[in-house]
């Protein structure tokens, strides 16, 4: 029997509900439900859903709606937003939504918040209630208000001090700051919140942002010590050649996004041909690749080195492939390699059973 070692690194999942070419957004959401079930069975710590708008590529426009379904489909895994783009919303309404989720699934809700628009300028305008004025740059005030709703920390005499966020239940969602910049790392540190850096999205400055956060962290009622995680891309297969082949789809996706091309995820062979016409994949410019591609052992070794250098203990893994079964399989192989809880035994059948029963 194979002997595996526990790496000490926790794995979680960031799901963007990618839409494969030839499929539909509705099927992409069904794929996400299957992935959440699998993640729960394999021992992943968290399952987060992102927020993007008006994109053929990604079907996840309303993470709060999907989370209500994902909680019913799972038993133990934490579920959350990766994230809610707070500038679009009232902090009070966000607090109500996530209090409701907390009431449905006590002790399992993460609220990741960010200030990025989740789309381009036209989408940002469409999301605004008042379109005759510029969007205010008041993200820090919004975060302060959001935390005050959860923790009942409005100062004496504040007009909101007498209000309560229903449904009132013990506990609170765990609030995370998301970002890909020095600014977000400083904000997370000053608020005393856990911090998730979107390395898969922007590979430059990862070390600087996380080290700045760890160095500048101010203890709060929510965290006494800094807690940073890195969101990375990863694609695993039994062979390096197969993993590299599958990764062509996401490499093309990265090139297309830079050109504001939001078409669905292309099959690997078509991606190879289009990448050739575009001059090849975009080069990685940071200290580590945005996507770690290879066999499970190779990916684990490189992620462990990154974790050690950054003094972090968790990765949130984003995997985009054209083939849904290959995506599930990649997450299986990674869970098995990192010796996650419940990932022992035959792992080949798990994803196959989910696809067959869909």
CSV table of C-alpha atoms in Angstrom, one decimal:
chain,number,residue,atom,x,y,z
A,1,UNK,CA,0.0,0.0,0.0
A,2,UNK,CA,1.2,3.5,-0.8
A,3,UNK,CA,2.4,5.5,2.2
A,4,UNK,CA,1.5,9.2,2.1
A,5,UNK,CA,2.7,11.9,4.5
A,6,UNK,CA,0.6,14.8,5.7
A,7,UNK,CA,2.1,18.0,4.3
A,8,UNK,CA,0.7,20.4,6.9
A,9,UNK,CA,-0.8,22.5,4.2
A,10,UNK,CA,-4.5,23.0,4.0
A,11,UNK,CA,-6.3,23.2,0.6
A,12,UNK,CA,-9.4,25.0,-0.3
A,13,UNK,CA,-11.2,25.8,-3.6
A,14,UNK,CA,-12.1,28.9,-5.5
A,15,UNK,CA,-14.7,28.2,-8.1
A,16,UNK,CA,-15.5,30.7,-10.9
A,17,UNK,CA,-18.0,28.4,-12.6
A,18,UNK,CA,-16.1,28.4,-16.0
A,19,UNK,CA,-18.2,27.8,-19.1
A,20,UNK,CA,-16.6,25.3,-21.5
A,21,UNK,CA,-17.0,26.0,-25.2
A,22,UNK,CA,-19.9,23.9,-26.5
A,23,UNK,CA,-21.6,24.0,-23.2
A,24,UNK,CA,-23.9,26.4,-21.4
A,25,UNK,CA,-23.8,28.7,-18.3
A,26,UNK,CA,-26.5,26.6,-16.8
A,27,UNK,CA,-24.4,23.5,-17.1
A,28,UNK,CA,-21.4,25.3,-15.7
A,29,UNK,CA,-23.5,26.0,-12.5
A,30,UNK,CA,-24.4,22.3,-12.4
A,31,UNK,CA,-20.7,21.5,-12.7
A,32,UNK,CA,-20.0,23.8,-9.7
A,33,UNK,CA,-22.6,21.9,-7.6
A,34,UNK,CA,-20.8,18.6,-8.5
A,35,UNK,CA,-17.4,20.2,-7.6
A,36,UNK,CA,-18.8,21.4,-4.2
A,37,UNK,CA,-20.0,17.8,-3.4
A,38,UNK,CA,-16.6,16.4,-4.3
A,39,UNK,CA,-14.7,19.0,-2.3
A,40,UNK,CA,-16.8,18.2,0.7
A,41,UNK,CA,-16.1,14.5,0.4
A,42,UNK,CA,-12.4,14.9,-0.2
A,43,UNK,CA,-11.6,17.1,2.8
A,44,UNK,CA,-11.1,20.5,1.3
A,45,UNK,CA,-11.4,23.2,4.0
A,46,UNK,CA,-13.4,25.8,2.1
A,47,UNK,CA,-15.3,26.2,-1.1
A,48,UNK,CA,-15.5,29.8,-2.3
A,49,UNK,CA,-17.4,31.2,-5.2
A,50,UNK,CA,-16.3,34.4,-7.1
A,51,UNK,CA,-18.4,37.3,-8.4
A,52,UNK,CA,-18.1,38.3,-12.0
A,53,UNK,CA,-20.5,40.2,-14.3
A,54,UNK,CA,-21.5,40.0,-18.0
A,55,UNK,CA,-18.9,37.4,-19.0
A,56,UNK,CA,-19.5,34.4,-21.3
A,57,UNK,CA,-16.5,32.8,-19.7
A,58,UNK,CA,-17.7,32.6,-16.1
A,59,UNK,CA,-21.2,31.9,-14.9
A,60,UNK,CA,-20.9,33.0,-11.3
A,61,UNK,CA,-22.6,36.4,-11.1
A,62,UNK,CA,-24.4,35.9,-7.7
A,63,UNK,CA,-22.3,33.9,-5.2
A,64,UNK,CA,-24.8,34.5,-2.4
A,65,UNK,CA,-27.5,32.6,-4.4
A,66,UNK,CA,-25.2,29.7,-5.3
A,67,UNK,CA,-24.0,29.4,-1.7
A,68,UNK,CA,-27.5,28.8,-0.5
A,69,UNK,CA,-27.6,25.8,-2.8
A,70,UNK,CA,-24.0,24.6,-2.0
A,71,UNK,CA,-24.7,24.5,1.7
A,72,UNK,CA,-27.6,22.1,1.1
A,73,UNK,CA,-25.4,19.9,-1.1
A,74,UNK,CA,-22.6,19.6,1.4
A,75,UNK,CA,-22.1,18.5,5.0
A,76,UNK,CA,-18.9,19.9,6.6
A,77,UNK,CA,-17.0,22.2,4.3
A,78,UNK,CA,-17.0,25.9,4.9
A,79,UNK,CA,-18.6,27.8,2.0
A,80,UNK,CA,-18.2,31.4,1.1
A,81,UNK,CA,-17.7,34.3,-1.3
A,82,UNK,CA,-14.5,34.8,-3.1
A,83,UNK,CA,-15.8,37.4,-3.0
A,84,UNK,CA,-18.5,40.0,-2.7
A,85,UNK,CA,-17.5,43.2,-4.5
A,86,UNK,CA,-18.6,45.5,-1.7
A,87,UNK,CA,-18.6,48.9,-3.6
A,88,UNK,CA,-21.7,47.7,-5.5
A,89,UNK,CA,-23.8,47.0,-2.4
A,90,UNK,CA,-25.1,48.4,0.9
A,91,UNK,CA,-23.2,46.9,3.8
A,92,UNK,CA,-26.5,46.4,5.7
A,93,UNK,CA,-27.9,44.3,2.8
A,94,UNK,CA,-24.7,42.2,2.6
A,95,UNK,CA,-24.9,41.7,6.4
A,96,UNK,CA,-28.5,40.5,6.1
A,97,UNK,CA,-27.7,38.1,3.2
A,98,UNK,CA,-24.8,36.5,5.1
A,99,UNK,CA,-26.6,36.4,8.4
A,100,UNK,CA,-29.3,34.4,6.6
A,101,UNK,CA,-26.7,32.0,5.2
A,102,UNK,CA,-25.1,31.7,8.7
A,103,UNK,CA,-28.6,30.8,10.1
A,104,UNK,CA,-29.0,28.2,7.4
A,105,UNK,CA,-25.5,26.7,7.8
A,106,UNK,CA,-24.1,27.7,11.3
A,107,UNK,CA,-20.4,27.9,11.6
A,108,UNK,CA,-19.7,27.3,7.9
A,109,UNK,CA,-20.0,30.7,6.3
A,110,UNK,CA,-17.1,32.8,5.0
A,111,UNK,CA,-17.7,36.3,3.7
A,112,UNK,CA,-14.8,37.3,1.4
A,113,UNK,CA,-15.0,41.0,0.4
A,114,UNK,CA,-13.1,43.0,-2.2
A,115,UNK,CA,-13.3,46.4,-3.8
A,116,UNK,CA,-12.7,45.4,-7.5
A,117,UNK,CA,-15.7,45.8,-9.8
A,118,UNK,CA,-15.8,42.2,-11.0
A,119,UNK,CA,-16.2,43.5,-14.6
A,120,UNK,CA,-15.5,46.5,-16.8
A,121,UNK,CA,-16.7,50.1,-16.6
A,122,UNK,CA,-20.0,49.4,-18.4
A,123,UNK,CA,-20.9,46.6,-16.0
A,124,UNK,CA,-20.0,48.8,-13.1
A,125,UNK,CA,-22.3,51.5,-14.4
A,126,UNK,CA,-25.1,49.0,-14.9
A,127,UNK,CA,-24.8,47.8,-11.3
A,128,UNK,CA,-25.1,51.3,-9.9
A,129,UNK,CA,-28.4,52.5,-8.5
A,130,UNK,CA,-27.5,56.2,-8.9
A,131,UNK,CA,-25.8,56.6,-12.3
A,132,UNK,CA,-25.5,60.4,-12.4
A,133,UNK,CA,-22.6,60.5,-9.9
A,134,UNK,CA,-19.2,58.9,-9.7
A,135,UNK,CA,-18.9,55.8,-7.4
A,136,UNK,CA,-17.5,57.1,-4.1
A,137,UNK,CA,-14.1,55.7,-3.0
A,138,UNK,CA,-15.3,54.8,0.5
A,139,UNK,CA,-14.4,51.1,0.7
A,140,UNK,CA,-12.8,51.4,4.2
A,141,UNK,CA,-16.0,53.1,5.5
A,142,UNK,CA,-18.0,50.3,4.0
A,143,UNK,CA,-15.9,47.7,5.7
A,144,UNK,CA,-16.2,49.5,9.1
A,145,UNK,CA,-20.0,49.6,8.7
A,146,UNK,CA,-20.2,45.9,7.7
A,147,UNK,CA,-18.2,44.8,10.7
A,148,UNK,CA,-20.3,47.0,13.0
A,149,UNK,CA,-23.5,45.3,11.8
A,150,UNK,CA,-22.1,41.9,12.6
A,151,UNK,CA,-20.4,42.8,15.9
A,152,UNK,CA,-22.8,45.5,17.1
A,153,UNK,CA,-20.1,48.1,17.5
A,154,UNK,CA,-21.7,51.2,16.3
A,155,UNK,CA,-20.8,54.1,18.6
A,156,UNK,CA,-23.3,55.5,21.1
A,157,UNK,CA,-25.9,57.7,19.4
A,158,UNK,CA,-25.3,56.3,15.9
A,159,UNK,CA,-28.5,56.2,14.0
A,160,UNK,CA,-27.9,52.5,13.1
A,161,UNK,CA,-27.1,51.5,16.7
A,162,UNK,CA,-30.7,50.4,17.5
A,163,UNK,CA,-31.0,48.2,14.5
A,164,UNK,CA,-30.4,44.5,14.4
A,165,UNK,CA,-29.4,42.4,11.5
A,166,UNK,CA,-32.0,39.6,11.1
A,167,UNK,CA,-32.1,36.8,11.4
A,168,UNK,CA,-30.4,37.1,14.8
A,169,UNK,CA,-28.4,34.0,15.6
A,170,UNK,CA,-25.3,33.2,17.6
A,171,UNK,CA,-22.0,33.6,15.8
A,172,UNK,CA,-21.1,35.5,12.7
A,173,UNK,CA,-19.8,34.8,9.2
A,174,UNK,CA,-16.0,34.9,9.1
A,175,UNK,CA,-15.0,38.0,7.2
A,176,UNK,CA,-12.0,37.9,4.9
A,177,UNK,CA,-10.3,40.7,3.0
A,178,UNK,CA,-9.5,39.7,-0.6
A,179,UNK,CA,-7.1,41.5,-2.9
A,180,UNK,CA,-4.1,41.5,-5.2
A,181,UNK,CA,-2.2,44.6,-4.1
A,182,UNK,CA,-0.3,46.3,-1.4
A,183,UNK,CA,-3.3,48.4,-0.6
A,184,UNK,CA,-5.5,45.4,0.2
A,185,UNK,CA,-2.8,43.8,2.3
A,186,UNK,CA,-2.5,47.0,4.4
A,187,UNK,CA,-6.3,47.3,4.7
A,188,UNK,CA,-6.6,43.7,5.9
A,189,UNK,CA,-3.8,44.3,8.4
A,190,UNK,CA,-5.4,47.5,9.8
A,191,UNK,CA,-8.8,45.9,10.2
A,192,UNK,CA,-7.3,42.8,11.8
A,193,UNK,CA,-9.0,40.5,9.2
A,194,UNK,CA,-7.7,37.3,7.5
A,195,UNK,CA,-6.3,38.0,4.1
A,196,UNK,CA,-6.5,36.1,0.8
A,197,UNK,CA,-4.1,37.2,-2.0
A,198,UNK,CA,-5.3,36.5,-5.6
A,199,UNK,CA,-2.0,35.2,-6.9
A,200,UNK,CA,-3.6,33.3,-9.8
A,201,UNK,CA,-5.0,36.6,-11.0
A,202,UNK,CA,-2.0,38.8,-10.5
A,203,UNK,CA,1.3,37.1,-9.9
A,204,UNK,CA,3.4,40.2,-9.2
A,205,UNK,CA,3.9,41.4,-5.7
A,206,UNK,CA,2.6,38.3,-3.9
A,207,UNK,CA,5.5,38.1,-1.5
A,208,UNK,CA,5.5,41.9,-0.8
A,209,UNK,CA,1.7,41.9,-0.1
A,210,UNK,CA,1.6,38.9,2.2
A,211,UNK,CA,4.8,40.0,4.1
A,212,UNK,CA,3.4,43.5,4.4
A,213,UNK,CA,0.2,42.1,5.8
A,214,UNK,CA,2.0,39.8,8.3
A,215,UNK,CA,4.3,42.6,9.4
A,216,UNK,CA,1.6,45.3,9.8
A,217,UNK,CA,-1.2,43.2,11.3
A,218,UNK,CA,-3.2,44.8,14.1
A,219,UNK,CA,-4.9,42.2,16.4
A,220,UNK,CA,-8.7,42.5,16.5
A,221,UNK,CA,-11.7,40.8,18.0
A,222,UNK,CA,-11.7,38.6,14.8
A,223,UNK,CA,-8.1,37.5,14.8
A,224,UNK,CA,-5.3,37.8,17.3
A,225,UNK,CA,-2.7,36.7,14.8
A,226,UNK,CA,-2.4,37.3,11.1
A,227,UNK,CA,-3.8,34.6,8.8
A,228,UNK,CA,-2.9,34.9,5.1
A,229,UNK,CA,-3.7,32.5,2.3
A,230,UNK,CA,-2.7,32.5,-1.4
A,231,UNK,CA,-5.2,31.8,-4.1
A,232,UNK,CA,-3.3,29.9,-6.8
A,233,UNK,CA,-4.1,28.1,-10.1
A,234,UNK,CA,-3.3,24.4,-10.4
A,235,UNK,CA,-3.9,21.6,-12.9
A,236,UNK,CA,-2.8,18.1,-12.0
A,237,UNK,CA,-2.8,14.9,-14.1
A,238,UNK,CA,-1.2,11.5,-13.9
A,239,UNK,CA,1.5,12.7,-16.3
A,240,UNK,CA,3.2,16.0,-16.8
A,241,UNK,CA,2.4,15.9,-20.5
A,242,UNK,CA,-1.3,15.5,-19.9
A,243,UNK,CA,-1.4,18.3,-17.4
A,244,UNK,CA,0.5,20.6,-19.7
A,245,UNK,CA,-2.0,19.7,-22.5
A,246,UNK,CA,-5.0,20.5,-20.4
A,247,UNK,CA,-3.5,23.8,-19.2
A,248,UNK,CA,-3.5,25.2,-22.7
A,249,UNK,CA,-7.2,26.1,-22.2
A,250,UNK,CA,-6.5,28.4,-19.2
A,251,UNK,CA,-3.4,29.8,-20.8
A,252,UNK,CA,-5.5,31.0,-23.7
A,253,UNK,CA,-8.1,32.3,-21.3
A,254,UNK,CA,-5.5,34.4,-19.7
A,255,UNK,CA,-4.4,35.8,-23.1
A,256,UNK,CA,-8.0,36.5,-24.1
A,257,UNK,CA,-8.9,38.3,-20.9
A,258,UNK,CA,-6.0,40.8,-21.6
A,259,UNK,CA,-7.7,41.5,-24.9
A,260,UNK,CA,-11.1,41.8,-23.4
A,261,UNK,CA,-12.1,38.6,-25.2
A,262,UNK,CA,-14.6,36.8,-22.9
A,263,UNK,CA,-15.6,33.8,-24.9
A,264,UNK,CA,-16.1,30.4,-23.2
A,265,UNK,CA,-13.1,28.2,-22.3
A,266,UNK,CA,-11.7,26.6,-25.5
A,267,UNK,CA,-10.8,22.9,-25.8
A,268,UNK,CA,-7.0,22.3,-25.4
A,269,UNK,CA,-6.2,21.5,-29.0
A,270,UNK,CA,-8.0,24.6,-30.3
A,271,UNK,CA,-6.3,26.6,-27.6
A,272,UNK,CA,-2.9,25.4,-28.8
A,273,UNK,CA,-3.6,26.6,-32.3
A,274,UNK,CA,-5.0,30.0,-31.2
A,275,UNK,CA,-2.0,30.5,-28.8
A,276,UNK,CA,0.4,29.9,-31.7
A,277,UNK,CA,-1.4,32.6,-33.7
A,278,UNK,CA,-1.2,35.0,-30.7
A,279,UNK,CA,2.6,34.4,-30.2
A,280,UNK,CA,2.3,31.9,-27.4
A,281,UNK,CA,1.1,32.0,-23.7
A,282,UNK,CA,1.6,35.1,-21.7
A,283,UNK,CA,4.8,34.7,-19.7
A,284,UNK,CA,4.8,34.5,-15.9
A,285,UNK,CA,6.3,37.6,-14.5
A,286,UNK,CA,6.2,36.9,-10.8
A,287,UNK,CA,8.3,34.9,-8.4
A,288,UNK,CA,6.0,31.9,-8.8
A,289,UNK,CA,3.8,30.8,-11.7
A,290,UNK,CA,0.1,31.9,-11.5
A,291,UNK,CA,-0.8,28.3,-12.4
A,292,UNK,CA,1.1,25.3,-11.1
A,293,UNK,CA,0.9,22.5,-13.7
A,294,UNK,CA,2.2,19.0,-13.5
A,295,UNK,CA,1.9,15.7,-11.6
A,296,UNK,CA,0.4,15.9,-8.1
A,297,UNK,CA,3.8,15.2,-6.5
A,298,UNK,CA,5.4,18.0,-8.6
A,299,UNK,CA,2.7,20.5,-7.8
A,300,UNK,CA,2.7,19.6,-4.1
A,301,UNK,CA,6.5,20.1,-3.9
A,302,UNK,CA,6.4,23.5,-5.5
A,303,UNK,CA,3.4,24.7,-3.4
A,304,UNK,CA,5.1,23.5,-0.2
A,305,UNK,CA,8.1,25.6,-1.1
A,306,UNK,CA,6.0,28.6,-1.7
A,307,UNK,CA,4.1,28.1,1.6
A,308,UNK,CA,7.4,27.8,3.5
A,309,UNK,CA,8.8,30.9,1.9
A,310,UNK,CA,5.6,32.9,2.6
A,311,UNK,CA,5.0,31.4,6.1
A,312,UNK,CA,1.4,30.5,5.1
A,313,UNK,CA,-0.4,27.2,5.7
A,314,UNK,CA,-3.3,27.3,3.2
A,315,UNK,CA,-3.8,27.6,-0.5
A,316,UNK,CA,-7.1,28.3,-2.2
A,317,UNK,CA,-6.9,26.5,-5.5
A,318,UNK,CA,-8.5,27.6,-8.8
A,319,UNK,CA,-8.6,25.0,-11.6
A,320,UNK,CA,-10.0,25.8,-15.0
A,321,UNK,CA,-10.1,23.1,-17.7
A,322,UNK,CA,-12.3,22.6,-20.7
A,323,UNK,CA,-13.2,19.1,-19.7
A,324,UNK,CA,-15.3,18.9,-16.5
A,325,UNK,CA,-14.2,15.4,-15.6
A,326,UNK,CA,-10.5,16.5,-15.9
A,327,UNK,CA,-11.2,19.4,-13.6
A,328,UNK,CA,-12.7,17.1,-10.9
A,329,UNK,CA,-9.9,14.6,-11.4
A,330,UNK,CA,-7.3,17.4,-10.9
A,331,UNK,CA,-8.9,18.3,-7.5
A,332,UNK,CA,-9.0,14.6,-6.6
A,333,UNK,CA,-5.3,14.0,-7.3
A,334,UNK,CA,-4.3,17.1,-5.4
A,335,UNK,CA,-6.4,16.1,-2.3
A,336,UNK,CA,-4.9,12.7,-2.4
A,337,UNK,CA,-1.3,14.0,-2.7
A,338,UNK,CA,-1.8,16.5,0.2
A,339,UNK,CA,-3.4,13.7,2.3
A,340,UNK,CA,-6.5,15.7,3.0
A,341,UNK,CA,-9.1,14.2,5.4
A,342,UNK,CA,-11.4,11.7,3.6
A,343,UNK,CA,-9.1,11.6,0.5
A,344,UNK,CA,-7.9,8.0,1.2
A,345,UNK,CA,-8.9,5.0,-0.8
A,346,UNK,CA,-9.8,4.8,-4.4
A,347,UNK,CA,-9.9,8.3,-5.8
A,348,UNK,CA,-10.6,7.4,-9.4
A,349,UNK,CA,-14.2,6.4,-8.8
A,350,UNK,CA,-15.2,9.5,-6.9
A,351,UNK,CA,-15.2,12.0,-9.8
A,352,UNK,CA,-16.4,9.5,-12.3
A,353,UNK,CA,-19.4,8.6,-10.1
A,354,UNK,CA,-20.3,12.3,-9.8
A,355,UNK,CA,-20.2,12.9,-13.5
A,356,UNK,CA,-22.1,9.7,-14.2
A,357,UNK,CA,-24.9,10.6,-11.7
A,358,UNK,CA,-25.2,14.3,-12.9
